[in-house]
Amino acid sequence: MADRWEKFSENTKGRYYVTKVCIGCTLCSVIAPSSFRENTDMELSVGHCYVYRQPENETEEALCREAMDSCPAGAIGNNGSRNNQ
Ligand code: SF4
């Protein structure tokens, strides 16, 4: 059985990621559209968002942090690294 805390495979490599507890509300893609987007693959029963681009400056970093803090499902993680490893 899949771990619900597992990261979605669509996440781009790097410190921010979305896990399978995402409820697909799309709030993160509204707050930080330069990093989060919705997966609209209709084969999935429930849509979800993922990180398609890591933040590249202070403004984008702040928006990603805000998205993480605002996520109602606590689905956004940050591995704490300072670079995009
Ligand atoms: S804000 Fe959280 S629950 Fe909503 S789409 Fe983004 S990751 Fe998923």
mmCIF file of C-alpha atoms and ligand atoms in Angstrom:
data_model
loop_
_atom_site.group_PDB
_atom_site.id
_atom_site.type_symbol
_atom_site.label_atom_id
_atom_site.label_comp_id
_atom_site.label_asym_id
_atom_site.label_seq_id
_atom_site.Cartn_x
_atom_site.Cartn_y
_atom_site.Cartn_z
ATOM 1 C CA MET A 1 0.000 0.000 0.000
ATOM 2 C CA ALA A 2 1.268 3.438 -0.903
ATOM 3 C CA ASP A 3 2.481 5.636 1.890
ATOM 4 C CA ARG A 4 0.161 8.656 2.003
ATOM 5 C CA TRP A 5 3.126 10.790 3.082
ATOM 6 C CA GLU A 6 4.977 9.719 -0.027
ATOM 7 C CA LYS A 7 5.928 12.446 -2.497
ATOM 8 C CA PHE A 8 4.131 12.612 -5.836
ATOM 9 C CA SER A 9 6.421 11.492 -8.624
ATOM 10 C CA GLU A 10 5.701 14.674 -10.595
ATOM 11 C CA ASN A 11 7.533 16.844 -8.046
ATOM 12 C CA THR A 12 10.648 18.305 -9.536
ATOM 13 C CA LYS A 13 13.882 17.562 -7.701
ATOM 14 C CA GLY A 14 14.562 19.918 -4.825
ATOM 15 C CA ARG A 15 13.621 21.015 -1.364
ATOM 16 C CA TYR A 16 9.876 21.642 -1.744
ATOM 17 C CA TYR A 17 7.530 18.786 -2.557
ATOM 18 C CA VAL A 18 3.862 17.762 -2.291
ATOM 19 C CA THR A 19 2.857 14.493 -0.638
ATOM 20 C CA LYS A 20 -0.113 12.214 -1.194
ATOM 21 C CA VAL A 21 -2.142 13.751 1.625
ATOM 22 C CA CYS A 22 -2.900 16.608 -0.812
ATOM 23 C CA ILE A 23 -6.664 17.117 -1.185
ATOM 24 C CA GLY A 24 -6.375 19.008 -4.459
ATOM 25 C CA CYS A 25 -7.711 22.353 -3.237
ATOM 26 C CA THR A 26 -5.205 24.191 -5.531
ATOM 27 C CA LEU A 27 -4.516 26.903 -2.940
ATOM 28 C CA CYS A 28 -0.745 26.445 -3.315
ATOM 29 C CA SER A 29 -0.943 27.069 -7.069
ATOM 30 C CA VAL A 30 -2.809 30.306 -6.369
ATOM 31 C CA ILE A 31 -0.314 31.485 -3.746
ATOM 32 C CA ALA A 32 2.862 30.382 -5.562
ATOM 33 C CA PRO A 33 2.015 29.763 -9.237
ATOM 34 C CA SER A 34 5.692 29.874 -10.216
ATOM 35 C CA SER A 35 6.312 26.654 -8.262
ATOM 36 C CA PHE A 36 3.027 24.749 -7.820
ATOM 37 C CA ARG A 37 0.594 23.531 -10.412
ATOM 38 C CA GLU A 38 -2.343 21.174 -10.571
ATOM 39 C CA ASN A 39 -2.126 17.754 -12.127
ATOM 40 C CA THR A 40 -5.165 17.549 -14.351
ATOM 41 C CA ASP A 41 -4.599 13.937 -15.399
ATOM 42 C CA MET A 42 -8.157 12.670 -15.537
ATOM 43 C CA GLU A 43 -7.068 9.084 -14.902
ATOM 44 C CA LEU A 44 -6.614 10.054 -11.285
ATOM 45 C CA SER A 45 -9.763 10.045 -9.205
ATOM 46 C CA VAL A 46 -8.720 13.155 -7.281
ATOM 47 C CA GLY A 47 -6.620 15.971 -8.653
ATOM 48 C CA HIS A 48 -3.580 17.130 -6.783
ATOM 49 C CA CYS A 49 -0.860 19.715 -7.014
ATOM 50 C CA TYR A 50 2.873 19.213 -7.258
ATOM 51 C CA VAL A 51 6.037 21.272 -7.391
ATOM 52 C CA TYR A 52 7.072 21.781 -11.006
ATOM 53 C CA ARG A 53 9.779 24.373 -10.309
ATOM 54 C CA GLN A 54 11.760 25.139 -7.171
ATOM 55 C CA PRO A 55 11.944 28.775 -5.967
ATOM 56 C CA GLU A 56 14.880 30.661 -7.437
ATOM 57 C CA ASN A 57 14.819 33.918 -5.512
ATOM 58 C CA GLU A 58 13.728 35.352 -2.167
ATOM 59 C CA THR A 59 10.276 36.341 -3.408
ATOM 60 C CA GLU A 60 9.531 32.872 -4.777
ATOM 61 C CA GLU A 61 10.938 31.297 -1.629
ATOM 62 C CA ALA A 62 8.618 33.409 0.511
ATOM 63 C CA LEU A 63 5.631 32.395 -1.627
ATOM 64 C CA CYS A 64 6.533 28.704 -1.335
ATOM 65 C CA ARG A 65 6.827 29.072 2.409
ATOM 66 C CA GLU A 66 3.444 30.803 2.512
ATOM 67 C CA ALA A 67 1.916 28.018 0.407
ATOM 68 C CA MET A 68 3.393 25.409 2.753
ATOM 69 C CA ASP A 69 2.113 27.235 5.840
ATOM 70 C CA SER A 70 -1.344 27.719 4.263
ATOM 71 C CA CYS A 71 -1.892 24.183 2.963
ATOM 72 C CA PRO A 72 -5.012 22.874 4.750
ATOM 73 C CA ALA A 73 -3.788 19.270 4.512
ATOM 74 C CA GLY A 74 -0.214 19.851 5.609
ATOM 75 C CA ALA A 75 0.785 18.162 2.365
ATOM 76 C CA ILE A 76 3.709 20.383 1.402
ATOM 77 C CA GLY A 77 7.151 19.473 2.638
ATOM 78 C CA ASN A 78 10.502 21.184 2.673
ATOM 79 C CA ASN A 79 13.575 19.044 3.213
ATOM 80 C CA GLY A 80 15.411 22.008 4.666
ATOM 81 C CA SER A 81 18.243 22.136 2.190
ATOM 82 C CA ARG A 82 19.375 25.552 1.028
ATOM 83 C CA ASN A 83 20.028 24.469 -2.521
ATOM 84 C CA ASN A 84 17.907 22.433 -4.892
ATOM 85 C CA GLN A 85 19.348 19.034 -4.033
HETATM 86 S S1 SF4 B 1 -2.604 23.671 -0.803
HETATM 87 FE FE1 SF4 B 1 -2.043 21.625 -0.053
HETATM 88 S S2 SF4 B 1 -3.909 20.411 -0.222
HETATM 89 FE FE2 SF4 B 1 -4.186 22.235 -1.470
HETATM 90 S S3 SF4 B 1 -3.531 21.570 -3.532
HETATM 91 FE FE3 SF4 B 1 -1.745 22.496 -2.542
HETATM 92 S S4 SF4 B 1 -0.655 20.788 -1.589
HETATM 93 FE FE4 SF4 B 1 -2.719 20.086 -2.060
#
